[in-house]
CSV table of C-alpha atoms in Angstrom, one decimal:
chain,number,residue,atom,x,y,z
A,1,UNK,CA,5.1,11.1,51.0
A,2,UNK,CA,4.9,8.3,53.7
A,3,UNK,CA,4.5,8.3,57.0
A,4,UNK,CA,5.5,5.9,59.2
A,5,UNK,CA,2.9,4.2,61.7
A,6,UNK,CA,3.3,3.4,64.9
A,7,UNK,CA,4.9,0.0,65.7
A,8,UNK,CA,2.6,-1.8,68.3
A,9,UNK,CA,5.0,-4.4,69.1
A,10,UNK,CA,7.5,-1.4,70.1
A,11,UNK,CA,8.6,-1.9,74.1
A,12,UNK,CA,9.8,0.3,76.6
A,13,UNK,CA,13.4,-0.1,78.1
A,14,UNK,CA,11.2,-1.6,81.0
A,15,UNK,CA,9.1,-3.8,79.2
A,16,UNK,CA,12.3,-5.2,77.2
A,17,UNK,CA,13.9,-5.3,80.5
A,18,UNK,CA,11.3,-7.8,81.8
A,19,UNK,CA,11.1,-9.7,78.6
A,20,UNK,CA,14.5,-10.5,78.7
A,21,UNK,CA,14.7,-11.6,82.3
A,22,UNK,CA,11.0,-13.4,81.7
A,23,UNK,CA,13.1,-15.5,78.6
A,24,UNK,CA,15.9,-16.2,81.3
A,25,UNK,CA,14.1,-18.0,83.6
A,26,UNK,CA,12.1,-19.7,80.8
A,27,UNK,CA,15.3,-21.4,80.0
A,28,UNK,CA,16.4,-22.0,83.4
A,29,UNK,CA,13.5,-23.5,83.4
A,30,UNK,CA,13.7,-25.4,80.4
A,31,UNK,CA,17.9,-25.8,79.4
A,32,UNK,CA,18.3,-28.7,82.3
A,33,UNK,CA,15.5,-31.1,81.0
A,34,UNK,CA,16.9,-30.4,77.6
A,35,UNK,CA,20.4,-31.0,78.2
A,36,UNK,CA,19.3,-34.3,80.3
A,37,UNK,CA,17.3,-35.4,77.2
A,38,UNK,CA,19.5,-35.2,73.9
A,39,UNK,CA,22.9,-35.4,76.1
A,40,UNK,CA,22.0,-38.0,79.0
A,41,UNK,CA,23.9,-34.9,81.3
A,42,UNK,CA,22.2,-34.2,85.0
A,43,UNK,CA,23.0,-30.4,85.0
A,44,UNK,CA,24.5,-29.9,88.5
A,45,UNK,CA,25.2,-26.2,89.0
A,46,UNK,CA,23.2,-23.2,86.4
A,47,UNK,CA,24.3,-19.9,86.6
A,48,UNK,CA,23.0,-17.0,85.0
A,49,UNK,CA,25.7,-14.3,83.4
A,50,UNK,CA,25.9,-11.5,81.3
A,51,UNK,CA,28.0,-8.7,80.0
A,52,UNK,CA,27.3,-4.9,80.4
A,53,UNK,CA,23.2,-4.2,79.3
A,54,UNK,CA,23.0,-8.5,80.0
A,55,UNK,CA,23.9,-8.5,83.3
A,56,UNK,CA,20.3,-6.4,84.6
A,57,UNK,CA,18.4,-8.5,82.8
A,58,UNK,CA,20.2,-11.7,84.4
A,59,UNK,CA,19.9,-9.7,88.1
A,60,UNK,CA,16.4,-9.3,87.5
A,61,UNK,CA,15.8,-13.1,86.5
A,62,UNK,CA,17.5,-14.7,89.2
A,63,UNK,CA,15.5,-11.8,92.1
A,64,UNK,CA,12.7,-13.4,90.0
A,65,UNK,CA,13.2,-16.9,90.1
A,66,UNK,CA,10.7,-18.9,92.2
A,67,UNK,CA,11.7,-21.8,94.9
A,68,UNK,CA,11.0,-24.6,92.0
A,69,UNK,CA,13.6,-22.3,89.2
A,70,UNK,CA,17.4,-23.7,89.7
A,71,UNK,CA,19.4,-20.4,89.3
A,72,UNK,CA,22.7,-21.3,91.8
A,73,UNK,CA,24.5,-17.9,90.7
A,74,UNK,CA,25.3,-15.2,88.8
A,75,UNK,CA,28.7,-13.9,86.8
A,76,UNK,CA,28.7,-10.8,85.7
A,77,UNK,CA,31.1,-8.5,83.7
A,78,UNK,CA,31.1,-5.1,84.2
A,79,UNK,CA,27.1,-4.7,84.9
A,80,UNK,CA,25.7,-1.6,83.3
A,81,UNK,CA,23.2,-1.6,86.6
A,82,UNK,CA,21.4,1.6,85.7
A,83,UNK,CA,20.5,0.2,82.7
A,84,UNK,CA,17.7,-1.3,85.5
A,85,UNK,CA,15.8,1.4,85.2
A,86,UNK,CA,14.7,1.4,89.2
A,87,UNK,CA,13.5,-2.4,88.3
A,88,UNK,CA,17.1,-3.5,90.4
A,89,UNK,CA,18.8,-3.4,93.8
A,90,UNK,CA,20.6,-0.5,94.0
A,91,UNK,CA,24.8,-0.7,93.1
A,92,UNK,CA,26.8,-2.2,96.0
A,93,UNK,CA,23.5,-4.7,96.6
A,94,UNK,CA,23.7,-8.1,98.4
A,95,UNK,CA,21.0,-10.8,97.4
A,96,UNK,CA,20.2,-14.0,97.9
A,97,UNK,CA,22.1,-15.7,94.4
A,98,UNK,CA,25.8,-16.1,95.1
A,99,UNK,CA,27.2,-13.5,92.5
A,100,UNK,CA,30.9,-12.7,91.3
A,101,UNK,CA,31.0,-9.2,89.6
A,102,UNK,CA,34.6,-8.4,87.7
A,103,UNK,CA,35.0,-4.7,86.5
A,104,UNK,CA,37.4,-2.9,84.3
A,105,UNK,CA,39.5,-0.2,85.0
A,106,UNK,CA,36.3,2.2,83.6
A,107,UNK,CA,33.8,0.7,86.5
A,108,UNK,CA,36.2,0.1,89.1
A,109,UNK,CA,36.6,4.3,88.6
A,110,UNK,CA,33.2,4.4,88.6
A,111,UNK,CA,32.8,2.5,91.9
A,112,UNK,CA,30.0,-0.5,90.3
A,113,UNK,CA,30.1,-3.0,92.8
A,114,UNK,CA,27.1,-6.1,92.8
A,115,UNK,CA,26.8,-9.2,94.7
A,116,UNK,CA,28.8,-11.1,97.0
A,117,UNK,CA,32.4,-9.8,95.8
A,118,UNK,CA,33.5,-7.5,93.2
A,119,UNK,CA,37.0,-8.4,91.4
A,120,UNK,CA,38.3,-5.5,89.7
A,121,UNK,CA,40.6,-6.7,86.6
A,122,UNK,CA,43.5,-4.5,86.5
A,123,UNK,CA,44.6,-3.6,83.2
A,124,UNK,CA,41.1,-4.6,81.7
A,125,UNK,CA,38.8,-2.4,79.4
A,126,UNK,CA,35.3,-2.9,78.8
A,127,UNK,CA,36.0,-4.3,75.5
A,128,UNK,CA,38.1,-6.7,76.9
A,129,UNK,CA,35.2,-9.3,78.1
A,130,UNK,CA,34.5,-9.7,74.0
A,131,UNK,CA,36.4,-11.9,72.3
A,132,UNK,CA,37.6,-9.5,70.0
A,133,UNK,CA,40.7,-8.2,71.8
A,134,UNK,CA,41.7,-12.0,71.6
A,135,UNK,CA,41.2,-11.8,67.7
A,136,UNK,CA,41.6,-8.5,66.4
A,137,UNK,CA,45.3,-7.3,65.6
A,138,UNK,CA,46.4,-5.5,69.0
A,139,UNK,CA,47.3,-2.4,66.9
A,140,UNK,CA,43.7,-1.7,66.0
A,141,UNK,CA,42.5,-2.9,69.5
A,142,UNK,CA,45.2,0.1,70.9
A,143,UNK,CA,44.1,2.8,68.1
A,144,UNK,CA,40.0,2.0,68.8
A,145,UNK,CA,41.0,2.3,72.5
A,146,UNK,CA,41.5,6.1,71.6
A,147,UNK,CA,37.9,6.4,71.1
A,148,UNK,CA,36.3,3.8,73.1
A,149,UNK,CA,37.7,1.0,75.8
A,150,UNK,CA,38.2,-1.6,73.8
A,151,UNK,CA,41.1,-2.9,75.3
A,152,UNK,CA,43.1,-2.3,78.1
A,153,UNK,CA,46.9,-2.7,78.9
A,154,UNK,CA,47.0,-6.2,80.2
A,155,UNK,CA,47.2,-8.9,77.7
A,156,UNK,CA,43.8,-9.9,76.5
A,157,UNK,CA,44.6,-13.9,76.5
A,158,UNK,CA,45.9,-13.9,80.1
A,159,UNK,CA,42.3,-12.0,81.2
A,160,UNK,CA,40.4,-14.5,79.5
A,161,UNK,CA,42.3,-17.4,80.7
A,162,UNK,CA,42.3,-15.7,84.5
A,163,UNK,CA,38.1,-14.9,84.0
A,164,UNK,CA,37.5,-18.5,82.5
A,165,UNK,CA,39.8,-19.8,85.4
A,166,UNK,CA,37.7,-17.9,88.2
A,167,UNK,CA,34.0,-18.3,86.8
A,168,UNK,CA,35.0,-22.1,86.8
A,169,UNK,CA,36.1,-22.6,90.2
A,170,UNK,CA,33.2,-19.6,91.4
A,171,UNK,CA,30.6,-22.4,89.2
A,172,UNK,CA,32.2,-25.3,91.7
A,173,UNK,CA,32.2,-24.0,95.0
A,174,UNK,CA,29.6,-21.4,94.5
A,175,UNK,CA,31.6,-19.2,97.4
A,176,UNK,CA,32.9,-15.6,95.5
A,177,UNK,CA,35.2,-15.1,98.4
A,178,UNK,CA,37.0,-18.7,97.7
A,179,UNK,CA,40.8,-18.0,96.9
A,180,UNK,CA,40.8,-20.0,94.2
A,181,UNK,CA,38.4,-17.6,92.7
A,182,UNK,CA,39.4,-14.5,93.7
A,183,UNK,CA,43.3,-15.5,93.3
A,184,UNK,CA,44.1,-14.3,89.6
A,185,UNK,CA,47.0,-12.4,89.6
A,186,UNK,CA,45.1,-9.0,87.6
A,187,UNK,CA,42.2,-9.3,90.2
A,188,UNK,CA,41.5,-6.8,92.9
A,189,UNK,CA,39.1,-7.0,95.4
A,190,UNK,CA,37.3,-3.9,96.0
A,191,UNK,CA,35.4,-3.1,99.0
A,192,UNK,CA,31.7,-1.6,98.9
């Protein structure tokens, strides 16, 4: 019979929390010298993002960033904030990093809120910030729906074309309350 032994290199939910946001600012650190050198590109605005267990990690990173560490913002898609593990600001936070937060219909209900403005995306479904409601055939996307929210009623191309259309003009102007990104016709601002 064997047994298993103890993994030491095992981490706690924190501790992977922390190494995740520790490896974000790394490469805020690191991606703008990088993309100067092989591209001859000056990296004018960085953002941090992430999508559902990303987005605390990228939260954490940019409360972390020191005065020298370029982080001008965050995006984030329906942010799974107690995945924080009392490491984060509490839901319906302010800081000090511009931040857009969009939701779907499943954390709009659940009243998430982060940053600067929240944009719920009417018609949206967790699954819907994957790709794979753009790819997969809409009759599986509607059947998996049954059992988890893969995709909501709105058509999956015109979220990803409003999203890609708002983060862009959010990454420009760095103002979540700007029109031009809060101005999709599926978004909805919700209040704190």
């Amino acid at each position: 019979e064997r047994t298993q032994r103890f993994n030491r290199y095992l981490m706690t939910d924190r501790q992977q929390l922390t190494r995740r946001a520790t490896e974000l600012l790394e490469a805020l650190d690191e991606l703008p010298g990088t993309i100067r050198d092989m591209f001859n590109i000056e990296t004018a605005t960085v953002m941090l993002g992430g999508h559902s267990y990303g987005c605390p990690s990228a939260i954490m990173a940019a409360n972390g960033a020191s005065s020298e560490t370029k982080c001008d913002g965050l995006i984030l898609h329906d942010p799974a904030l107690g995945m924080g593990y009392g490491m984060l600001p509490p839901n319906g936070a302010r800081i000090d990093t511009p931040t857009i937060t969009y939701t779907s219909d499943e954390y709009n209900r659940g009243r998430v809120r982060y940053g600067d403005t929240t944009l719920h995306v009417k018609g949206c479904f967790h699954g819907n910030f994957v790709d794979a409601a753009l790819w997969a055939p809409r009759v599986v996307m509607r059947a998996l729906s049954l059992i988890i929210p893969a995709a909501g009623p709105a058509c999956p191309r015109e979220i990803h074309e409003q999203l890609a259309d708002s983060a862009m003009e959010f990454l420009k102007c760095r103002d979540a309350s700007s029109q031009h990104v809060i101005g999709g016709s599926l978004f909805e601002r919700v209040h704190f």
